[in-house]
CSV table of C-alpha atoms in Angstrom, one decimal:
chain,number,residue,atom,x,y,z
A,1,MET,CA,0.0,0.0,0.0
A,2,SER,CA,2.8,2.3,0.8
A,3,GLY,CA,4.1,1.9,-2.8
A,4,VAL,CA,0.8,2.6,-4.4
A,5,ARG,CA,0.4,5.6,-2.1
A,6,ALA,CA,3.8,6.8,-3.2
A,7,CYS,CA,2.9,6.5,-6.8
A,8,SER,CA,-0.3,8.3,-6.4
A,9,LEU,CA,1.4,11.1,-4.6
A,10,PHE,CA,4.0,11.4,-7.4
A,11,ALA,CA,1.2,11.5,-10.0
A,12,VAL,CA,-0.6,14.2,-8.2
A,13,ALA,CA,2.5,16.2,-7.8
A,14,LEU,CA,3.4,15.8,-11.5
A,15,PHE,CA,0.0,16.9,-12.7
A,16,ALA,CA,-0.1,19.7,-10.3
A,17,ALA,CA,3.3,20.9,-11.5
A,18,LEU,CA,2.3,21.0,-15.2
A,19,PRO,CA,0.0,24.1,-15.1
A,20,VAL,CA,2.6,25.8,-12.9
A,21,SER,CA,5.3,25.2,-15.5
A,22,GLY,CA,3.1,26.5,-18.3
A,23,ALA,CA,2.2,29.5,-16.2
A,24,ALA,CA,5.9,30.1,-15.4
A,25,ARG,CA,6.7,29.9,-19.1
A,26,ALA,CA,4.0,32.4,-19.9
A,27,ALA,CA,5.3,34.7,-17.2
A,28,ASP,CA,8.8,34.4,-18.7
A,29,LEU,CA,7.4,35.4,-22.1
A,30,GLN,CA,5.7,38.4,-20.5
A,31,SER,CA,8.9,39.5,-18.6
A,32,PHE,CA,9.4,43.2,-19.1
A,33,ASP,CA,13.2,42.7,-19.6
A,34,LEU,CA,12.5,40.1,-22.3
A,35,ILE,CA,10.0,42.2,-24.1
A,36,GLU,CA,12.2,45.3,-23.9
A,37,ARG,CA,15.1,43.3,-25.3
A,38,GLY,CA,12.8,42.1,-28.1
A,39,ARG,CA,11.7,45.7,-28.9
A,40,TYR,CA,15.4,46.7,-29.1
A,41,LEU,CA,16.2,43.7,-31.3
A,42,ALA,CA,13.2,44.4,-33.5
A,43,SER,CA,14.6,47.9,-34.1
A,44,ALA,CA,18.0,46.6,-34.9
A,45,ALA,CA,16.5,44.2,-37.4
A,46,ASP,CA,14.5,47.1,-38.9
A,47,CYS,CA,11.3,45.0,-38.9
A,48,GLU,CA,9.1,48.1,-39.2
A,49,GLY,CA,10.8,48.9,-42.5
A,50,CYS,CA,9.0,46.1,-44.3
A,51,HIS,CA,6.1,45.5,-42.0
A,52,THR,CA,4.7,49.0,-41.2
A,53,LYS,CA,3.3,51.0,-44.1
A,54,PRO,CA,3.3,54.8,-43.9
A,55,ASP,CA,0.5,55.9,-41.5
A,56,GLY,CA,-0.3,52.3,-40.9
A,57,LYS,CA,-0.5,50.4,-37.6
A,58,PRO,CA,2.8,49.0,-36.3
A,59,PHE,CA,3.7,45.7,-38.0
A,60,ALA,CA,0.3,45.3,-39.7
A,61,GLY,CA,2.1,44.8,-43.1
A,62,GLY,CA,1.2,46.4,-46.4
A,63,VAL,CA,4.6,47.8,-47.4
A,64,VAL,CA,5.1,47.1,-51.2
A,65,LEU,CA,8.6,45.8,-52.1
A,66,ASP,CA,9.6,46.3,-55.7
A,67,THR,CA,12.0,43.5,-56.7
A,68,PRO,CA,13.6,42.6,-60.1
A,69,PHE,CA,11.1,39.8,-60.3
A,70,GLY,CA,7.9,41.6,-59.3
A,71,LYS,CA,6.1,43.0,-56.3
A,72,LEU,CA,6.0,41.5,-52.8
A,73,VAL,CA,4.1,42.9,-49.8
A,74,GLY,CA,5.4,42.8,-46.3
A,75,PRO,CA,2.9,40.7,-44.3
A,76,ASN,CA,1.0,41.3,-41.0
A,77,ILE,CA,3.2,40.1,-38.1
A,78,THR,CA,0.9,41.4,-35.3
A,79,PRO,CA,-0.5,38.8,-32.8
A,80,ASP,CA,-3.9,38.6,-34.6
A,81,ARG,CA,-4.5,34.9,-34.8
A,82,ASP,CA,-6.1,34.9,-38.3
A,83,ALA,CA,-4.4,37.8,-40.2
A,84,GLY,CA,-1.1,37.9,-38.2
A,85,ILE,CA,1.2,35.4,-36.4
A,86,GLY,CA,-0.6,35.1,-33.1
A,87,ALA,CA,-1.4,31.4,-33.7
A,88,TRP,CA,2.2,30.5,-34.7
A,89,THR,CA,4.3,28.5,-32.3
A,90,ASP,CA,7.7,29.5,-31.2
A,91,ASP,CA,9.3,26.9,-33.4
A,92,GLU,CA,7.3,28.2,-36.4
A,93,PHE,CA,8.4,31.7,-35.8
A,94,VAL,CA,12.1,30.7,-35.4
A,95,ALA,CA,11.8,28.5,-38.6
A,96,ALA,CA,10.7,31.6,-40.6
A,97,LEU,CA,13.8,33.4,-39.5
A,98,HIS,CA,16.3,30.5,-39.6
A,99,GLU,CA,14.9,28.3,-42.4
A,100,GLY,CA,12.7,30.5,-44.6
A,101,ARG,CA,9.7,28.4,-43.8
A,102,GLY,CA,6.4,29.9,-42.7
A,103,ARG,CA,3.5,28.2,-40.9
A,104,GLY,CA,2.8,24.8,-42.3
A,105,GLY,CA,6.2,24.6,-43.9
A,106,ILE,CA,5.3,27.2,-46.6
A,107,ARG,CA,8.5,28.4,-48.4
A,108,LEU,CA,9.2,32.1,-48.0
A,109,PHE,CA,10.6,34.3,-50.7
A,110,PRO,CA,14.1,35.8,-49.9
A,111,ALA,CA,12.8,39.3,-49.8
A,112,MET,CA,12.3,38.1,-46.2
A,113,PRO,CA,16.0,38.0,-45.4
A,114,TYR,CA,16.1,34.6,-43.8
A,115,SER,CA,19.5,34.0,-45.4
A,116,VAL,CA,20.8,36.6,-43.0
A,117,TYR,CA,18.4,36.0,-40.1
A,118,THR,CA,19.5,32.4,-39.9
A,119,LYS,CA,22.6,33.7,-38.3
A,120,MET,CA,20.6,35.2,-35.4
A,121,SER,CA,20.5,33.3,-32.1
A,122,ARG,CA,17.3,31.5,-31.2
A,123,GLU,CA,17.3,33.5,-28.0
A,124,ASP,CA,17.2,36.7,-29.9
A,125,ALA,CA,14.6,35.4,-32.3
A,126,LEU,CA,12.3,34.5,-29.3
A,127,ALA,CA,12.9,37.8,-27.7
A,128,ILE,CA,11.6,39.5,-30.9
A,129,ARG,CA,8.6,37.2,-30.9
A,130,ALA,CA,7.9,38.0,-27.2
A,131,TYR,CA,7.9,41.8,-28.1
A,132,LEU,CA,5.6,41.3,-31.2
A,133,GLN,CA,3.1,39.4,-29.0
A,134,THR,CA,2.6,42.6,-27.1
A,135,VAL,CA,1.8,45.0,-30.0
A,136,GLU,CA,-1.8,45.7,-31.1
A,137,ALA,CA,-3.4,42.7,-33.0
A,138,VAL,CA,-4.6,44.1,-36.3
A,139,PRO,CA,-7.1,42.0,-38.3
A,140,ASP,CA,-5.9,43.3,-41.7
A,141,LYS,CA,-5.2,40.4,-44.0
A,142,VAL,CA,-2.3,40.9,-46.5
A,143,GLN,CA,-1.7,39.1,-49.7
A,144,PRO,CA,2.2,39.1,-49.8
A,145,ASN,CA,2.8,37.2,-53.1
A,146,LEU,CA,2.1,39.6,-56.1
A,147,LEU,CA,4.8,38.1,-58.2
A,148,PRO,CA,3.9,37.1,-61.7
A,149,PHE,CA,3.9,33.5,-63.0
A,150,PRO,CA,6.1,31.4,-62.9
A,151,VAL,CA,8.3,33.2,-60.2
A,152,ASN,CA,5.3,33.3,-57.8
A,153,ILE,CA,5.6,29.5,-57.4
A,154,ARG,CA,7.0,29.0,-53.9
A,155,LEU,CA,8.4,25.5,-54.8
A,156,ASN,CA,11.0,27.4,-56.8
A,157,MET,CA,12.6,28.4,-53.5
A,158,ALA,CA,13.7,24.8,-52.9
A,159,VAL,CA,16.1,25.3,-55.8
A,160,TRP,CA,17.1,28.8,-54.8
A,161,ASN,CA,17.9,27.6,-51.3
A,162,ALA,CA,19.9,24.8,-52.6
A,163,LEU,CA,22.0,27.2,-54.6
A,164,ASN,CA,22.1,30.2,-52.4
A,165,PHE,CA,21.2,29.5,-48.8
A,166,THR,CA,23.4,28.1,-46.0
A,167,PRO,CA,21.5,27.9,-42.7
A,168,GLY,CA,23.3,28.3,-39.4
A,169,ARG,CA,24.1,30.6,-36.5
A,170,LEU,CA,26.9,33.2,-36.7
A,171,GLU,CA,29.8,32.1,-34.5
A,172,PRO,CA,32.1,34.7,-32.8
A,173,ASP,CA,35.7,34.9,-34.1
A,174,PRO,CA,37.8,34.2,-31.0
A,175,SER,CA,40.7,36.1,-32.6
A,176,LYS,CA,38.7,39.3,-32.6
A,177,SER,CA,37.6,41.6,-29.8
A,178,VAL,CA,34.1,41.4,-28.2
A,179,GLU,CA,33.3,44.8,-29.8
A,180,TRP,CA,34.2,43.6,-33.2
A,181,ASN,CA,32.2,40.4,-32.9
A,182,ARG,CA,29.2,42.4,-31.6
A,183,GLY,CA,29.5,44.7,-34.6
A,184,ARG,CA,29.7,41.8,-37.0
A,185,TYR,CA,26.6,40.2,-35.5
A,186,LEU,CA,24.7,43.4,-35.8
A,187,VAL,CA,25.8,44.0,-39.4
A,188,ASP,CA,25.5,40.3,-40.6
A,189,ALA,CA,22.7,38.8,-38.6
A,190,LEU,CA,20.4,41.6,-37.2
A,191,SER,CA,20.6,44.7,-39.3
A,192,HIS,CA,21.2,42.7,-42.6
A,193,CYS,CA,23.3,45.5,-44.1
A,194,GLY,CA,24.3,43.2,-47.0
A,195,THR,CA,20.6,42.9,-48.1
A,196,CYS,CA,21.0,46.5,-49.6
A,197,HIS,CA,24.8,47.0,-49.8
A,198,THR,CA,25.9,43.7,-51.3
A,199,PRO,CA,25.3,43.4,-55.1
A,200,LYS,CA,23.0,40.6,-56.3
A,201,ASN,CA,23.4,37.9,-59.0
A,202,PHE,CA,20.7,37.1,-61.6
A,203,LEU,CA,18.9,35.0,-59.1
A,204,GLY,CA,18.8,37.8,-56.5
A,205,ALA,CA,21.3,36.3,-54.2
A,206,ASP,CA,24.3,38.0,-52.7
A,207,LYS,CA,27.5,38.2,-54.7
A,208,THR,CA,29.5,37.2,-51.7
A,209,SER,CA,32.7,38.0,-53.5
A,210,ALA,CA,31.6,41.7,-53.5
A,211,TYR,CA,30.5,41.8,-49.9
A,212,LEU,CA,29.2,45.3,-49.0
A,213,GLN,CA,30.4,46.8,-52.2
A,214,GLY,CA,27.1,48.4,-53.2
A,215,GLY,CA,23.9,47.4,-55.0
A,216,VAL,CA,20.8,48.7,-56.7
A,217,LEU,CA,17.6,48.4,-54.7
A,218,GLN,CA,14.2,49.9,-55.5
A,219,GLY,CA,15.6,52.6,-57.7
A,220,TRP,CA,18.5,53.6,-55.4
A,221,PHE,CA,22.1,52.6,-55.3
A,222,ALA,CA,23.1,51.5,-51.8
A,223,PRO,CA,26.7,52.6,-51.7
A,224,ASN,CA,29.9,50.7,-51.1
A,225,ILE,CA,30.4,50.6,-47.4
A,226,THR,CA,33.8,48.9,-47.3
A,227,THR,CA,37.1,50.7,-46.6
A,228,ASP,CA,37.5,51.7,-50.2
A,229,ASN,CA,38.8,55.3,-50.0
A,230,HIS,CA,37.4,56.3,-53.4
A,231,LYS,CA,34.0,54.6,-53.6
A,232,GLY,CA,33.5,53.5,-50.1
A,233,ILE,CA,33.7,54.9,-46.6
A,234,GLY,CA,37.4,54.5,-46.1
A,235,ARG,CA,37.8,58.2,-45.4
A,236,TRP,CA,35.2,58.2,-42.7
A,237,SER,CA,36.3,57.8,-39.0
A,238,VAL,CA,34.5,55.6,-36.5
A,239,GLU,CA,32.9,58.8,-35.2
A,240,ASP,CA,31.6,59.8,-38.6
A,241,LEU,CA,30.0,56.3,-39.0
A,242,VAL,CA,28.4,56.6,-35.5
A,243,ASN,CA,27.0,60.0,-36.2
A,244,TYR,CA,25.6,59.0,-39.6
A,245,LEU,CA,23.9,55.9,-38.1
A,246,LYS,CA,22.5,57.9,-35.1
A,247,THR,CA,21.4,61.1,-36.8
A,248,GLY,CA,21.4,60.4,-40.5
A,249,THR,CA,24.1,62.9,-41.2
A,250,ASN,CA,27.9,63.6,-40.8
A,251,PRO,CA,30.2,66.1,-42.5
A,252,ASP,CA,30.2,64.0,-45.7
A,253,ALA,CA,26.6,62.7,-46.2
A,254,ILE,CA,23.0,63.0,-45.4
A,255,ALA,CA,20.7,59.9,-45.4
A,256,THR,CA,17.9,59.9,-48.0
A,257,GLY,CA,15.7,57.4,-49.7
A,258,ASP,CA,15.6,53.9,-48.2
A,259,MET,CA,18.6,54.7,-45.9
A,260,SER,CA,16.6,57.5,-44.3
A,261,GLU,CA,13.9,54.9,-43.4
A,262,GLU,CA,16.6,52.6,-41.9
A,263,VAL,CA,17.9,55.5,-39.7
A,264,VAL,CA,14.4,56.4,-38.5
A,265,HIS,CA,13.2,52.9,-37.8
A,266,SER,CA,16.4,51.3,-36.8
A,267,SER,CA,19.9,52.6,-36.3
A,268,SER,CA,18.9,55.8,-34.5
A,269,HIS,CA,17.4,53.6,-31.8
A,270,LEU,CA,20.6,51.7,-31.1
A,271,THR,CA,22.9,52.3,-28.2
A,272,ASP,CA,26.1,54.3,-28.7
A,273,ASP,CA,28.0,51.1,-27.8
A,274,ASP,CA,26.3,49.1,-30.5
A,275,LEU,CA,26.7,51.9,-33.1
A,276,LYS,CA,30.4,52.0,-32.3
A,277,ALA,CA,30.7,48.3,-32.6
A,278,ILE,CA,29.1,48.5,-36.1
A,279,ALA,CA,31.5,51.2,-37.0
A,280,VAL,CA,34.6,49.2,-35.7
A,281,TYR,CA,33.5,46.2,-37.7
A,282,LEU,CA,32.8,48.1,-40.9
A,283,LYS,CA,36.2,49.9,-40.7
A,284,SER,CA,37.8,46.3,-40.9
A,285,VAL,CA,36.0,45.3,-44.0
A,286,GLY,CA,38.5,45.5,-46.8
A,287,SER,CA,37.8,46.8,-50.2
A,288,ALA,CA,38.5,45.4,-53.7
A,289,GLY,CA,40.9,48.2,-54.4
A,290,ASP,CA,41.1,52.0,-54.2
A,291,ASN,CA,41.9,52.6,-57.9
A,292,ALA,CA,40.4,55.9,-59.1
A,293,PRO,CA,39.6,56.5,-62.8
A,294,PRO,CA,42.0,58.8,-64.7
A,295,PRO,CA,40.9,62.5,-64.4
A,296,ILE,CA,39.2,64.0,-67.4
A,297,ALA,CA,40.8,67.1,-68.9
A,298,ALA,CA,39.0,70.4,-67.9
A,299,THR,CA,38.8,71.3,-71.7
A,300,ASP,CA,36.8,68.1,-72.4
A,301,PRO,CA,33.4,69.1,-73.8
A,302,ARG,CA,31.7,67.0,-71.2
A,303,MET,CA,33.6,68.8,-68.4
A,304,VAL,CA,32.7,72.2,-69.9
A,305,ALA,CA,29.0,71.2,-70.0
A,306,GLY,CA,29.1,69.8,-66.5
A,307,GLN,CA,30.7,73.0,-65.1
A,308,ALA,CA,28.1,75.1,-66.8
A,309,ILE,CA,25.3,73.1,-65.3
A,310,TYR,CA,26.9,72.7,-61.9
A,311,LYS,CA,26.1,75.9,-59.8
A,312,ASP,CA,25.3,74.8,-56.3
A,313,ASN,CA,27.1,73.0,-53.4
A,314,THR,CA,29.6,75.8,-53.1
A,315,ASP,CA,32.4,76.3,-55.6
A,316,ALA,CA,34.7,73.9,-53.7
A,317,GLY,CA,32.1,71.1,-53.5
A,318,THR,CA,32.3,71.1,-49.7
A,319,GLY,CA,28.6,71.5,-49.0
A,320,ILE,CA,27.2,72.7,-45.6
A,321,PRO,CA,27.3,70.0,-42.9
A,322,GLY,CA,23.9,68.9,-41.9
A,323,LEU,CA,22.2,70.8,-44.7
A,324,PHE,CA,23.8,70.0,-48.1
A,325,ALA,CA,25.8,66.8,-48.8
A,326,LYS,CA,29.4,67.2,-49.6
A,327,LEU,CA,30.4,66.3,-53.2
A,328,ALA,CA,34.3,66.6,-52.9
A,329,GLY,CA,35.3,63.1,-51.9
A,330,SER,CA,31.7,61.8,-51.9
A,331,HIS,CA,31.5,58.1,-52.5
A,332,ALA,CA,28.1,58.7,-54.1
A,333,ALA,CA,29.7,61.0,-56.7
A,334,GLN,CA,32.6,58.6,-57.2
A,335,SER,CA,30.6,55.4,-57.5
A,336,ASP,CA,30.6,53.4,-60.8
A,337,ASP,CA,26.8,53.2,-60.5
A,338,PRO,CA,25.0,56.6,-61.0
A,339,THR,CA,21.5,55.4,-60.1
A,340,THR,CA,21.2,57.5,-56.9
A,341,LEU,CA,22.7,60.6,-58.5
A,342,ILE,CA,20.3,60.5,-61.4
A,343,ARG,CA,17.3,59.8,-59.2
A,344,VAL,CA,18.1,62.7,-56.9
A,345,VAL,CA,18.7,65.1,-59.9
A,346,ILE,CA,15.5,64.0,-61.6
A,347,ALA,CA,13.2,63.5,-58.6
A,348,GLY,CA,14.8,65.5,-55.8
A,349,SER,CA,15.3,64.1,-52.4
A,350,GLN,CA,14.3,64.7,-48.7
A,351,GLY,CA,17.0,64.2,-46.1
A,352,VAL,CA,16.2,62.3,-42.9
A,353,ALA,CA,15.0,64.0,-39.8
A,354,THR,CA,16.1,62.7,-36.4
A,355,SER,CA,16.2,64.1,-32.9
A,356,GLY,CA,19.9,64.7,-33.4
A,357,ALA,CA,19.5,66.4,-36.8
A,358,PRO,CA,15.8,67.5,-37.1
A,359,THR,CA,16.2,69.9,-40.1
A,360,SER,CA,15.4,67.4,-42.8
A,361,PRO,CA,17.0,69.3,-45.8
A,362,ALA,CA,15.6,68.9,-49.2
A,363,MET,CA,16.9,69.1,-52.8
A,364,PRO,CA,14.4,70.0,-55.4
A,365,SER,CA,13.8,68.2,-58.7
A,366,PHE,CA,15.6,69.5,-61.7
A,367,SER,CA,13.6,67.4,-64.2
A,368,TRP,CA,11.8,70.7,-65.3
A,369,ARG,CA,15.2,72.3,-66.2
A,370,LEU,CA,17.6,69.7,-67.4
A,371,ASN,CA,17.1,67.5,-70.5
A,372,ASP,CA,18.1,63.8,-70.8
A,373,ALA,CA,21.5,64.7,-72.5
A,374,GLN,CA,22.4,66.8,-69.5
A,375,VAL,CA,21.4,64.2,-66.9
A,376,THR,CA,22.0,60.8,-68.4
A,377,PRO,CA,25.1,59.1,-70.0
A,378,GLN,CA,25.8,59.9,-73.5
A,379,HIS,CA,26.5,56.4,-74.6
A,380,ARG,CA,25.6,53.8,-71.9
A,381,SER,CA,23.0,53.5,-69.2
A,382,ARG,CA,25.7,52.4,-66.7
A,383,PRO,CA,29.1,54.0,-66.9
A,384,THR,CA,32.3,52.4,-66.1
A,385,ARG,CA,35.8,53.9,-65.6
A,386,SER,CA,36.2,53.9,-69.4
A,387,THR,CA,32.7,55.3,-70.4
A,388,PRO,CA,31.5,58.9,-70.3
A,389,LEU,CA,30.1,60.1,-67.0
A,390,LYS,CA,27.1,62.3,-66.6
A,391,PRO,CA,27.5,66.0,-67.1
A,392,ILE,CA,25.5,66.9,-64.0
A,393,TRP,CA,28.0,65.2,-61.8
A,394,ARG,CA,31.2,65.6,-63.8
A,395,LYS,CA,32.3,68.6,-61.9
A,396,ALA,CA,31.7,66.8,-58.6
A,397,THR,CA,33.8,63.8,-59.8
A,398,GLU,CA,36.6,66.2,-60.7
A,399,LEU,CA,36.5,67.9,-57.3
A,400,SER,CA,36.4,64.6,-55.4
A,401,ALA,CA,39.4,63.2,-57.2
A,402,SER,CA,41.5,66.3,-56.2
């Protein structure tokens, strides 16, 4: 009888403990520290950039992403059980980030940067989920797949993944400092800088051999952010990088376009220590070479035309810090890809506004004043070092080479 009594007592204790364990786990998920950590990580990962449309409710989706293959729409990731991810399990959420698989095993398109988020730790992924569970549940249903046939077939991603995707967490480099490793984790796992700043192949995957050397995205050229002194940020100090990420401006540049959104939603919310870690890591990323193209003679007709058109940004091309971007030494003016420069000249631009730099300076469109011959290349749509550059930024290129 004593043995039966003991077994009965054990069973009672076991079943009594089960709800307590579930309640304890739920309490853990609602821990203020965990939720606050998740909020910070969601900012670092710039989740709002793709999942919160202008004037929309946080994380309710609806942001249209223009890709070379067609349009995709950022889905609703609020805790609504039907329209959002409220009914997902922890493992399903982590699988979306680590494996590119949604609920029910559905294959995600790589516009959701799972090829980068796979490097994120499970603990950080679950912290983000804990935070997302606290935002307002929005019942707005979003159809994310607007791609044309046949690229809209999700089974295609099995082939894409086999060619371009290597799952796995990012391991620290023991030969580097804690600060460097933190910066690398932020750049390569959370902030997914390479999604914009690394050029893509014809399948839309990163050209890893050109890591962070610039790429075209949604009508902008995300610049080279390696230590290349001519086309990259080699001339920037760690302080310059920190100020740019925190305020959207430094003596050389002002964030605009997609980068202004990143600053507003993400990097301006990071701690100074994390921003410095990012800067330290980026300052260690080598370039493919600092070779500048040979200067063009001042008497060249293209130079004469460019000088006649060029009237602003001060005669020396130094700009006004915080108001007008510097052209002398600008990696945007010296880049092989003129996409951003042409877009700014034709469409104008609005600088970012942050608490540290609230002015939000703007450049007007010059499409009403300049014709195609004055703005675009004379021979090719994408110039190289051997092809003509655009008259509108010929003067800037000359100044930056001096």
